[in-house]
Short mmCIF file of C-alpha atoms and ligand atoms in Angstrom, two decimals:
data_model
loop_
_atom_site.label_atom_id
_atom_site.label_comp_id
_atom_site.label_asym_id
_atom_site.label_seq_id
_atom_site.Cartn_x
_atom_site.Cartn_y
_atom_site.Cartn_z
CA UNK C 753 14.69 -16.16 -31.57
CA UNK C 754 15.99 -13.08 -29.80
CA UNK C 755 17.14 -13.73 -26.25
CA UNK C 756 14.93 -12.23 -23.55
CA UNK C 757 15.85 -8.75 -22.39
CA UNK C 758 16.32 -8.29 -18.67
CA UNK C 759 14.32 -5.87 -16.58
CA UNK C 760 15.21 -4.68 -13.09
CA UNK C 761 12.68 -2.59 -11.14
CA UNK C 762 13.61 -0.83 -7.93
CA UNK C 763 10.41 0.20 -6.21
CA UNK C 764 10.04 2.64 -3.34
CA UNK C 765 7.07 3.72 -1.24
CA UNK C 766 3.51 2.53 -1.06
CA UNK C 767 1.60 -0.64 -1.96
CA UNK C 768 0.35 1.09 -5.05
CA UNK C 769 3.94 1.38 -6.26
CA UNK C 770 4.57 -2.30 -5.51
CA UNK C 771 1.47 -3.16 -7.50
CA UNK C 772 2.46 -0.79 -10.32
CA UNK C 773 5.87 -2.47 -10.50
CA UNK C 774 4.11 -5.76 -11.22
CA UNK C 775 1.96 -4.00 -13.76
CA UNK C 776 5.07 -2.71 -15.54
CA UNK C 777 6.50 -6.23 -15.59
CA UNK C 778 3.21 -7.45 -17.13
CA UNK C 779 3.19 -4.64 -19.68
CA UNK C 780 6.76 -5.35 -20.75
CA UNK C 781 6.56 -9.17 -20.77
CA UNK C 782 5.05 -9.30 -24.30
CA UNK C 783 8.03 -7.16 -25.43
CA UNK C 784 10.35 -9.98 -24.39
CA UNK C 785 11.41 -8.63 -21.00
CA UNK C 786 11.99 -10.94 -18.04
CA UNK C 787 12.73 -9.76 -14.50
CA UNK C 788 16.22 -9.91 -13.05
CA UNK C 789 17.24 -9.36 -9.45
CA UNK C 790 20.61 -7.96 -10.49
CA UNK C 791 20.99 -4.42 -11.74
CA UNK C 792 24.33 -5.20 -13.43
CA UNK C 793 22.97 -7.50 -16.11
CA UNK C 794 19.75 -5.57 -16.74
CA UNK C 795 18.92 -4.17 -20.17
CA UNK C 796 16.31 -1.88 -18.63
CA UNK C 797 16.38 -0.45 -15.10
CA UNK C 798 13.26 1.27 -13.79
CA UNK C 799 13.38 3.39 -10.65
CA UNK C 800 9.81 3.42 -9.38
CA UNK C 801 10.01 6.44 -7.14
CA UNK C 802 8.05 7.82 -4.20
CA UNK C 803 7.61 11.50 -3.48
CA UNK C 804 5.63 11.37 -0.26
CA UNK C 805 8.32 12.16 2.27
CA UNK C 806 11.80 13.62 2.70
CA UNK C 807 14.26 14.55 -0.01
CA UNK C 808 12.84 11.94 -2.35
CA UNK C 809 14.12 13.63 -5.48
CA UNK C 810 17.66 14.01 -4.12
CA UNK C 811 17.69 10.27 -3.39
CA UNK C 812 16.64 9.63 -6.99
CA UNK C 813 19.49 11.77 -8.35
CA UNK C 814 22.08 10.02 -6.20
CA UNK C 815 20.71 6.63 -7.26
CA UNK C 816 20.94 7.82 -10.87
CA UNK C 817 24.57 8.78 -10.24
CA UNK C 818 25.28 5.18 -9.18
CA UNK C 819 23.37 3.84 -12.19
CA UNK C 820 25.44 5.98 -14.54
CA UNK C 821 28.52 3.99 -13.56
CA UNK C 822 26.65 0.72 -14.14
CA UNK C 823 25.38 1.94 -17.51
CA UNK C 824 28.91 3.07 -18.54
CA UNK C 825 30.32 -0.31 -17.54
CA UNK C 826 27.65 -2.08 -19.62
CA UNK C 827 28.46 0.21 -22.57
CA UNK C 828 32.15 -0.70 -22.29
CA UNK C 829 31.09 -4.33 -22.71
CA UNK C 830 29.10 -3.34 -25.79
CA UNK C 831 25.68 -3.59 -24.14
CA UNK C 832 23.12 -0.80 -24.15
CA UNK C 833 21.27 -0.28 -20.88
CA UNK C 834 18.09 1.83 -20.73
CA UNK C 835 17.21 3.72 -17.59
CA UNK C 836 13.68 4.83 -16.80
CA UNK C 837 12.32 6.87 -13.90
CA UNK C 838 8.71 6.12 -12.97
CA UNK C 839 6.48 6.89 -9.98
CA UNK C 840 5.60 10.12 -8.25
CA UNK C 841 8.98 11.86 -8.52
CA UNK C 842 8.76 11.30 -12.28
CA UNK C 843 5.29 12.82 -12.22
CA UNK C 844 6.31 15.81 -10.11
CA UNK C 845 9.63 16.65 -11.72
CA UNK C 846 9.63 15.00 -15.14
CA UNK C 847 11.33 17.66 -17.26
CA UNK C 848 13.76 18.52 -14.44
CA UNK C 849 14.92 14.88 -14.44
CA UNK C 850 15.45 14.97 -18.20
CA UNK C 851 17.44 18.21 -17.79
CA UNK C 852 19.53 17.15 -14.80
CA UNK C 853 20.17 13.49 -15.53
CA UNK C 854 21.33 12.73 -19.07
CA UNK C 855 21.67 9.08 -18.05
CA UNK C 856 17.85 8.77 -18.06
CA UNK C 857 16.22 7.54 -21.28
CA UNK C 858 12.56 7.50 -20.24
CA UNK C 859 10.54 9.42 -17.66
CA UNK C 860 7.06 8.02 -17.14
CA UNK C 861 4.32 9.15 -14.75
CA UNK C 862 2.00 6.66 -12.99
CA UNK C 863 -0.83 7.38 -15.42
CA UNK C 864 1.19 6.29 -18.45
CA UNK C 865 2.73 2.92 -17.60
CA UNK C 866 0.65 1.19 -20.27
CA UNK C 867 2.63 3.30 -22.80
CA UNK C 868 6.03 1.97 -21.66
CA UNK C 869 6.67 -0.08 -24.83
CA UNK C 870 5.99 2.96 -27.03
CA UNK C 871 8.10 5.19 -24.78
CA UNK C 872 11.04 2.79 -25.04
CA UNK C 873 10.64 2.77 -28.81
CA UNK C 874 10.52 6.57 -28.84
CA UNK C 875 13.66 6.74 -26.68
CA UNK C 876 15.39 4.44 -29.16
CA UNK C 877 14.50 6.60 -32.16
CA UNK C 878 14.64 10.05 -30.56
CA UNK C 879 17.18 9.53 -27.79
CA UNK C 880 14.88 10.19 -24.84
CA UNK C 881 11.18 10.18 -23.95
CA UNK C 882 9.00 11.87 -21.34
CA UNK C 883 5.34 11.25 -20.55
CA UNK C 884 3.75 12.70 -17.43
CA UNK C 885 0.48 14.10 -18.73
CA UNK C 886 -2.77 13.20 -17.02
CA UNK C 887 -4.76 11.72 -19.91
CA UNK C 888 -8.02 13.57 -20.35
CA UNK C 889 -9.47 11.67 -23.26
CA UNK C 890 -9.78 8.35 -21.44
CA UNK C 891 -10.32 8.70 -17.76
CA UNK C 892 -9.61 5.04 -17.09
CA UNK C 893 -6.63 4.91 -19.42
CA UNK C 894 -4.09 5.25 -16.65
CA UNK C 895 -5.63 2.71 -14.34
CA UNK C 896 -4.33 -0.83 -14.26
CA UNK C 897 -5.37 -2.20 -17.58
CA UNK C 898 -3.05 -5.12 -18.19
CA UNK C 899 -4.03 -7.21 -21.16
CA UNK C 900 -6.27 -10.12 -20.18
CA UNK C 901 -3.39 -12.55 -20.52
CA UNK C 902 -1.04 -10.36 -18.54
CA UNK C 903 -2.48 -10.81 -15.06
CA UNK C 904 -0.48 -13.62 -13.64
CA UNK C 905 -0.94 -14.89 -10.17
CA UNK C 906 1.94 -14.26 -7.85
CA UNK C 907 1.26 -16.40 -4.87
CA UNK C 908 -1.60 -16.55 -2.46
CA UNK C 909 -2.18 -12.87 -1.74
CA UNK C 910 -2.57 -10.15 -4.31
CA UNK C 911 -3.39 -6.44 -4.58
CA UNK C 912 -6.01 -5.12 -6.96
CA UNK C 913 -6.29 -1.39 -7.61
CA UNK C 914 -9.88 -0.15 -7.37
CA UNK C 915 -9.38 3.59 -7.34
CA UNK C 916 -6.54 6.01 -7.83
CA UNK C 917 -5.90 9.60 -6.84
CA UNK C 918 -7.29 11.69 -4.03
CA UNK C 919 -9.51 14.76 -3.70
CA UNK C 920 -8.89 15.36 -0.02
CA UNK C 921 -5.95 17.79 -0.29
CA UNK C 922 -4.47 17.34 3.17
CA UNK C 923 -2.12 20.30 3.37
CA UNK C 924 1.03 18.17 3.83
CA UNK C 925 0.40 15.66 1.05
CA UNK C 926 1.59 15.46 -2.58
CA UNK C 927 -0.76 12.65 -3.62
CA UNK C 928 -3.53 14.87 -5.07
CA UNK C 929 -0.85 16.49 -7.25
CA UNK C 930 1.13 13.41 -8.30
CA UNK C 931 -1.72 10.93 -8.61
CA UNK C 932 -4.41 13.37 -9.65
CA UNK C 933 -8.13 13.47 -8.96
CA UNK C 934 -9.93 10.48 -7.47
CA UNK C 935 -11.13 8.04 -10.11
CA UNK C 936 -12.77 4.65 -9.51
CA UNK C 937 -12.61 1.61 -11.74
CA UNK C 938 -15.90 0.00 -12.81
CA UNK C 939 -17.01 -2.99 -10.70
CA UNK C 940 -17.03 -5.35 -13.69
CA UNK C 941 -13.31 -4.79 -14.38
CA UNK C 942 -12.39 -5.37 -10.75
CA UNK C 943 -14.48 -8.54 -10.59
CA UNK C 944 -12.78 -9.78 -13.79
CA UNK C 945 -9.32 -9.17 -12.33
CA UNK C 946 -10.20 -10.91 -9.07
CA UNK C 947 -11.73 -13.90 -10.88
CA UNK C 948 -8.63 -14.33 -12.97
CA UNK C 949 -6.39 -14.10 -9.91
CA UNK C 950 -8.58 -16.62 -8.04
CA UNK C 951 -8.37 -19.01 -11.00
CA UNK C 952 -4.59 -18.75 -10.70
CA UNK C 953 -4.53 -19.70 -7.03
CA UNK C 954 -4.85 -16.36 -5.27
CA UNK C 955 -6.87 -16.69 -2.05
CA UNK C 956 -6.55 -13.24 -0.51
CA UNK C 957 -7.29 -9.92 -2.21
CA UNK C 958 -6.41 -6.48 -0.93
CA UNK C 959 -8.33 -3.78 -2.74
CA UNK C 960 -6.04 -0.77 -2.91
CA UNK C 961 -6.31 2.91 -3.66
CA UNK C 962 -4.87 6.14 -2.32
CA UNK C 963 -8.26 6.81 -0.74
CA UNK C 964 -9.86 3.42 -1.15
CA UNK C 965 -13.10 4.07 0.70
CA UNK C 966 -13.84 7.08 -1.50
CA UNK C 967 -14.52 4.33 -4.09
CA UNK C 968 -17.57 5.15 -6.20
CA UNK C 969 -17.38 2.88 -9.24
CA UNK C 970 -19.95 2.08 -11.83
CA UNK C 971 -21.85 -1.07 -10.86
CA UNK C 972 -23.26 -3.65 -13.25
CA UNK C 973 -26.73 -2.25 -12.45
CA UNK C 974 -25.69 1.16 -13.76
CA UNK C 975 -25.64 2.66 -10.27
CA UNK C 976 -22.64 3.98 -8.37
CA UNK C 977 -21.31 1.38 -5.95
CA UNK C 978 -19.52 2.10 -2.67
CA UNK C 979 -16.56 0.14 -1.32
CA UNK C 980 -18.85 -1.81 1.03
CA UNK C 981 -21.04 -2.93 -1.87
CA UNK C 982 -17.98 -3.80 -3.96
CA UNK C 983 -16.56 -5.90 -1.09
CA UNK C 984 -19.82 -7.85 -0.92
CA UNK C 985 -19.56 -8.65 -4.63
CA UNK C 986 -15.88 -9.62 -4.47
CA UNK C 987 -16.55 -11.86 -1.45
CA UNK C 988 -18.84 -13.97 -3.67
CA UNK C 989 -16.04 -14.89 -6.08
CA UNK C 990 -15.18 -18.58 -5.64
CA UNK C 991 -11.73 -19.18 -4.20
CA UNK C 992 -11.39 -15.85 -2.40
CA UNK C 993 -11.26 -16.57 1.33
CA UNK C 994 -9.86 -13.30 2.64
CA UNK C 995 -10.48 -9.66 1.75
CA UNK C 996 -8.76 -6.49 2.85
CA UNK C 997 -8.63 -2.90 1.67
CA UNK C 998 -6.21 -0.01 2.07
CA UNK C 999 -5.86 2.96 2.65
CA UNK C 1000 -9.01 4.48 4.14
CA UNK C 1001 -9.90 8.00 5.13
CA UNK C 1002 -11.98 8.39 8.32
CA UNK C 1003 -14.33 10.84 6.58
CA UNK C 1004 -15.29 8.29 3.91
CA UNK C 1005 -16.34 5.43 6.20
CA UNK C 1006 -20.00 4.89 5.32
CA UNK C 1007 -22.60 2.44 6.61
CA UNK C 1008 -22.05 0.02 3.71
CA UNK C 1009 -18.45 -0.43 4.83
CA UNK C 1010 -19.42 -0.93 8.48
CA UNK C 1011 -22.13 -3.40 7.40
CA UNK C 1012 -19.62 -5.27 5.24
CA UNK C 1013 -17.49 -5.82 8.35
CA UNK C 1014 -20.55 -7.06 10.23
CA UNK C 1015 -21.71 -9.43 7.48
CA UNK C 1016 -18.68 -10.73 5.59
CA UNK C 1017 -16.56 -13.31 7.43
CA UNK C 1018 -13.97 -13.04 4.63
CA UNK C 1019 -13.43 -9.35 5.31
CA UNK C 1020 -10.52 -9.30 7.73
CA UNK C 1021 -11.03 -7.44 11.02
CA UNK C 1022 -7.94 -5.30 10.58
CA UNK C 1023 -8.29 -1.75 9.27
CA UNK C 1024 -5.60 0.78 8.45
CA UNK C 1025 -7.26 4.06 9.35
CA UNK C 1026 -4.77 6.94 9.45
CA UNK C 1027 -5.55 9.76 11.85
CA UNK C 1028 -2.21 11.68 11.56
CA UNK C 1029 -2.69 13.67 14.78
CA UNK C 1030 -4.76 13.64 17.97
CA UNK C 1031 -5.10 17.43 18.15
CA UNK C 1032 -8.13 19.13 16.59
CA UNK C 1033 -6.10 22.27 16.03
CA UNK C 1034 -3.48 20.37 14.01
CA UNK C 1035 -6.10 18.26 12.20
CA UNK C 1036 -7.71 21.53 11.04
CA UNK C 1037 -4.34 22.91 9.89
CA UNK C 1038 -3.78 19.63 8.05
CA UNK C 1039 -7.19 20.03 6.37
CA UNK C 1040 -8.03 16.51 7.43
CA UNK C 1041 -11.76 17.26 7.40
CA UNK C 1042 -12.37 15.33 10.63
CA UNK C 1043 -11.95 15.96 14.34
CA UNK C 1044 -10.63 13.64 17.01
CA UNK C 1045 -14.15 12.86 18.19
CA UNK C 1046 -15.30 12.11 14.62
CA UNK C 1047 -12.42 9.63 14.40
CA UNK C 1048 -13.27 8.02 17.73
CA UNK C 1049 -16.88 7.63 16.66
CA UNK C 1050 -15.81 5.91 13.44
CA UNK C 1051 -13.66 3.50 15.45
CA UNK C 1052 -16.63 2.80 17.77
CA UNK C 1053 -18.89 2.03 14.79
CA UNK C 1054 -16.36 -0.50 13.45
CA UNK C 1055 -16.03 -2.06 16.90
CA UNK C 1056 -19.77 -2.31 17.33
CA UNK C 1057 -20.02 -4.15 14.00
CA UNK C 1058 -17.15 -6.53 14.64
CA UNK C 1059 -15.78 -6.98 18.12
CA UNK C 1060 -12.49 -8.52 17.12
CA UNK C 1061 -11.52 -5.63 14.86
CA UNK C 1062 -8.07 -4.04 15.27
CA UNK C 1063 -6.61 -0.87 13.83
CA UNK C 1064 -3.40 0.58 12.55
CA UNK C 1065 -2.74 4.21 11.68
CA UNK C 1066 -0.28 6.73 10.28
CA UNK C 1067 1.01 9.61 12.39
CA UNK C 1068 2.94 12.72 11.51
CA UNK C 1069 4.93 14.42 14.27
CA UNK C 1070 6.19 17.98 14.04
CA UNK C 1071 3.57 19.38 11.66
CA UNK C 1072 4.10 23.19 11.54
CA UNK C 1073 2.76 24.75 14.73
CA UNK C 1074 2.52 21.45 16.64
CA UNK C 1075 3.01 22.37 20.31
CA UNK C 1076 3.84 19.93 23.09
CA UNK C 1077 0.18 19.92 24.14
CA UNK C 1078 -0.91 18.94 20.60
CA UNK C 1079 1.60 16.12 20.67
CA UNK C 1080 0.37 14.99 24.10
CA UNK C 1081 -3.15 14.89 22.65
CA UNK C 1082 -1.83 12.51 19.96
CA UNK C 1083 -0.31 10.24 22.62
CA UNK C 1084 -3.60 10.36 24.55
CA UNK C 1085 -5.56 9.32 21.46
CA UNK C 1086 -3.17 6.43 20.82
CA UNK C 1087 -3.62 5.28 24.42
CA UNK C 1088 -7.40 5.46 24.09
CA UNK C 1089 -7.65 3.62 20.78
CA UNK C 1090 -5.02 0.93 21.34
CA UNK C 1091 -3.42 0.11 17.99
CA UNK C 1092 -2.09 -3.18 16.67
CA UNK C 1093 0.64 -1.16 14.96
CA UNK C 1094 1.27 2.14 13.22
CA UNK C 1095 3.57 3.98 10.86
CA UNK C 1096 4.95 7.27 12.10
CA UNK C 1097 6.83 10.00 10.30
CA UNK C 1098 8.51 13.29 10.93
CA UNK C 1099 6.81 16.04 8.97
CA UNK C 1100 8.72 17.02 5.85
CA UNK C 1101 7.65 19.91 3.64
CA UNK C 1102 6.65 18.77 0.17
CA UNK C 1103 7.17 21.42 -2.50
CA UNK C 1104 3.91 22.75 -3.88
CA UNK C 1105 1.74 21.74 -0.90
CA UNK C 1106 0.08 24.42 1.31
CA UNK C 1107 1.88 23.25 4.46
CA UNK C 1108 5.25 23.87 2.80
CA UNK C 1109 4.54 27.61 3.10
CA UNK C 1110 3.55 27.44 6.77
CA UNK C 1111 5.80 29.10 9.29
CA UNK C 1112 6.35 27.84 12.85
CA UNK C 1113 8.47 24.87 11.91
CA UNK C 1114 9.06 22.45 14.77
CA UNK C 1115 12.79 22.03 15.40
CA UNK C 1116 14.55 18.90 14.18
CA UNK C 1117 15.50 17.99 17.75
CA UNK C 1118 11.90 18.25 18.92
CA UNK C 1119 10.67 16.18 16.00
CA UNK C 1120 13.23 13.47 16.77
CA UNK C 1121 12.25 13.42 20.40
CA UNK C 1122 8.50 13.26 19.67
CA UNK C 1123 8.99 10.50 17.14
CA UNK C 1124 10.87 8.40 19.70
CA UNK C 1125 8.16 8.92 22.32
CA UNK C 1126 5.37 8.11 19.88
CA UNK C 1127 7.14 5.01 18.58
CA UNK C 1128 7.77 3.75 22.10
CA UNK C 1129 4.05 3.92 22.83
CA UNK C 1130 3.10 2.25 19.54
CA UNK C 1131 5.76 -0.45 20.02
CA UNK C 1132 4.41 -1.28 23.46
CA UNK C 1133 0.88 -1.55 22.05
CA UNK C 1134 2.07 -3.69 19.16
CA UNK C 1135 4.05 -6.02 21.46
CA UNK C 1136 1.06 -6.41 23.77
CA UNK C 1137 -1.17 -7.10 20.79
CA UNK C 1138 1.18 -9.77 19.45
CA UNK C 1139 1.78 -11.32 22.87
CA UNK C 1140 -1.99 -11.59 23.37
CA UNK C 1141 -2.05 -14.25 20.63
CA UNK C 1142 0.13 -16.65 22.65
CA UNK C 1143 -1.86 -19.62 23.86
CA UNK C 1144 -4.76 -18.93 21.50
CA UNK C 1145 -5.85 -20.74 18.38
CA UNK C 1146 -6.07 -18.38 15.43
CA UNK C 1147 -6.76 -18.78 11.74
CA UNK C 1148 -3.75 -18.53 9.45
CA UNK C 1149 -3.72 -18.31 5.66
CA UNK C 1150 -0.59 -20.15 4.59
CA UNK C 1151 1.40 -18.47 1.84
CA UNK C 1152 4.76 -20.12 1.26
CA UNK C 1153 7.67 -22.19 2.53
CA UNK C 1154 9.63 -20.29 5.17
CA UNK C 1155 13.39 -19.89 5.24
CA UNK C 1156 13.77 -22.60 7.90
CA UNK C 1157 13.49 -26.04 6.28
CA UNK C 1158 10.13 -27.71 6.96
CA UNK C 1159 8.46 -24.51 8.09
CA UNK C 1160 5.50 -22.95 6.32
CA UNK C 1161 4.61 -19.31 6.90
CA UNK C 1162 1.28 -17.59 6.67
CA UNK C 1163 -0.53 -14.64 8.15
CA UNK C 1164 -3.16 -14.19 10.80
CA UNK C 1165 -6.19 -11.97 10.29
CA UNK C 1166 -4.03 -9.14 11.65
CA UNK C 1167 -1.20 -9.73 9.16
CA UNK C 1168 1.07 -11.17 11.83
CA UNK C 1169 3.43 -13.72 10.24
CA UNK C 1170 2.83 -17.18 11.72
CA UNK C 1171 5.18 -20.16 11.28
CA UNK C 1172 4.39 -23.87 11.66
CA UNK C 1173 6.16 -27.11 10.81
CA UNK C 1174 3.95 -28.68 8.15
CA UNK C 1175 3.73 -30.04 4.66
CA UNK C 1176 3.72 -27.52 1.79
CA UNK C 1177 0.28 -28.93 0.91
CA UNK C 1178 -1.23 -26.48 3.35
CA UNK C 1179 -0.18 -23.49 1.23
CA UNK C 1180 -3.32 -21.66 0.14
CA UNK C 1181 -5.44 -22.94 3.04
CA UNK C 1182 -6.77 -21.16 6.11
CA UNK C 1183 -6.10 -23.40 9.11
CA UNK C 1184 -6.33 -22.93 12.87
CA UNK C 1185 -2.96 -22.63 14.56
CA UNK C 1186 -2.28 -22.78 18.27
CA UNK C 1187 0.25 -20.06 18.98
CA UNK C 1188 3.08 -21.12 21.28
CA UNK C 1189 5.48 -18.21 21.22
CA UNK C 1190 6.47 -14.92 19.72
CA UNK C 1191 9.82 -14.27 18.08
CA UNK C 1192 10.25 -10.57 17.36
CA UNK C 1193 7.16 -9.88 15.21
CA UNK C 1194 6.56 -13.49 14.18
CA UNK C 1195 4.24 -16.00 15.82
CA UNK C 1196 5.33 -19.63 16.16
CA UNK C 1197 2.76 -22.37 16.60
CA UNK C 1198 1.34 -25.75 15.66
CA UNK C 1199 -1.53 -26.72 13.43
CA UNK C 1200 -4.46 -27.19 15.76
CA UNK C 1201 -5.64 -30.56 14.40
CA UNK C 1202 -4.02 -33.13 12.18
CA UNK C 1203 -7.30 -33.64 10.29
CA UNK C 1204 -7.16 -30.07 9.13
CA UNK C 1205 -3.48 -30.34 8.40
CA UNK C 1206 -4.41 -32.98 5.86
CA UNK C 1207 -6.63 -30.55 4.05
CA UNK C 1208 -10.12 -30.61 5.54
CA UNK C 1209 -11.81 -27.26 5.00
CA UNK C 1210 -11.13 -24.73 7.71
CA UNK C 1211 -13.80 -22.76 9.46
CA UNK C 1212 -13.53 -19.12 10.31
CA UNK C 1213 -12.92 -18.48 13.97
CA UNK C 1214 -12.47 -14.85 14.87
CA UNK C 1215 -10.34 -13.96 17.86
CA UNK C 1216 -12.33 -12.77 20.82
CA UNK C 1217 -12.03 -9.21 22.04
CA UNK C 1218 -10.00 -10.24 25.06
CA UNK C 1219 -7.49 -11.91 22.77
CA UNK C 1220 -6.72 -8.80 20.82
CA UNK C 1221 -7.15 -5.77 23.03
CA UNK C 1222 -3.97 -3.96 23.76
CA UNK C 1223 -4.89 -2.20 26.94
CA UNK C 1224 -6.82 0.66 25.40
N1 5AD A 1362 5.60 14.54 5.80
C1 5AD A 1362 5.57 13.46 6.61
N2 5AD A 1362 4.73 12.41 6.44
C2 5AD A 1362 3.89 12.46 5.39
N3 5AD A 1362 2.96 11.59 4.95
C3 5AD A 1362 2.40 12.09 3.85
N4 5AD A 1362 2.94 13.29 3.54
C4 5AD A 1362 3.88 13.55 4.50
C5 5AD A 1362 4.76 14.62 4.74
N5 5AD A 1362 4.79 15.69 3.96
C6 5AD A 1362 2.63 10.36 5.65
C7 5AD A 1362 1.17 10.39 6.16
C8 5AD A 1362 0.48 9.45 5.21
C9 5AD A 1362 1.58 8.46 4.89
C10 5AD A 1362 1.37 7.64 3.68
O1 5AD A 1362 2.73 9.27 4.75
O2 5AD A 1362 1.15 9.88 7.49
O3 5AD A 1362 -0.66 8.83 5.78
FE1 SF4 A 1363 -2.83 12.48 0.98
FE2 SF4 A 1363 -4.33 10.60 2.21
FE3 SF4 A 1363 -4.80 13.24 2.62
FE4 SF4 A 1363 -5.38 12.11 0.24
S1 SF4 A 1363 -6.33 11.63 2.24
S2 SF4 A 1363 -4.36 14.08 0.57
S3 SF4 A 1363 -3.70 10.61 0.04
S4 SF4 A 1363 -2.94 12.06 3.20
#
């Protein structure tokens, strides 16, 4: 028997990339590859790149420079190491990578991961291989299609891709170019994946997609299903106790999604709903297709359906032409909404996007200063949100043993890590925890009742509005 070959994947960027990394592992497992945490003893290293912000390609080339030394060292010991570049930089600059980095054997775009075994074989026979075409013949070919035996559970919480690509064309964003047009997977395939994961012990599913609530997949009844309808179906699958989805666009929030939040206890009351800016002028320049008041109305509809709902968002500071008053409008919106957390970024021009040609760049110093101010406000909201849990009893889905001996860690509805001293038997259960204190971003508490600690079924108990508001 040939010894297993070792695979090391370094993944950057979004949840989709994290999920894709697992998919690559699954695709390569039947070829005899097993994962290794160490790059030095790998037979295949995959850089799973992200192109969304800042000098991504330069980072890839410098990482490749480091890998060349590792590959040379392996060669000196008589071992051949393959290097592949995957992800959105591969998609955007495939042939440039082949030209500039002779150390690379395979370049593979996100739509072609299921061809990795063939690409490795082609690299072996022809020296190098490149595949970054968007397949036209099979519009679902590039979507996660691991063989039935390849989906393996990896703990309690798992992602499932339901759509890929985006048709929104925000002027700053590369996603419509690197991930292509929006395509949804059929409901039956998603339900199959979730069932298999549930059978393997997964209790929480996050449906993911670049624009997840643009989902419009073929339903078993032959009609087109929305995300809200899909969530209803997935909630029926035995074993699944928690559902989430990410990332949503405010324009694509329809009544079925709002109703799903009203009706499905398993659908967690925590929504990532990026707004990017609080200025209508900048939102128009970004081609976001919504105004500030549209966004506020969407938030109000969610809140009316489920009072304990909380939100996170993405913000870009320093978009071309952003004046101080636009930025102040963003701070005002944040204060009004009251977020449980947010990601914030300095604008960086992405080659090929419309905003990259816009004049009126905001200076680096101003961007830095705005980012600090925005993050201070978000941090204060996040701290208040977390502190509001102290003294309350909240439901936690336990995921694994923590680093501290005897401690088990799980997550609240709002993805806050929560630690308790308990037996590992509780892993996979949702149990009420009385929160005693907050340590950085982590909640510490005790199981609320010993009966439940011994495994009695937990009931769902949403936090009340007063427990989660952040002063908005
Ligand atoms: N510059 C800065 N931030 C960006 N994002 C996307 N493109 C850019 C860019 N060119 C941010 C947006 C998006 C998140 C995933 O990354 O906030 O929601
Ligand atoms: Fe990019 Fe999101 Fe805009 Fe689509 S909706 S173009 S993924 S920022």
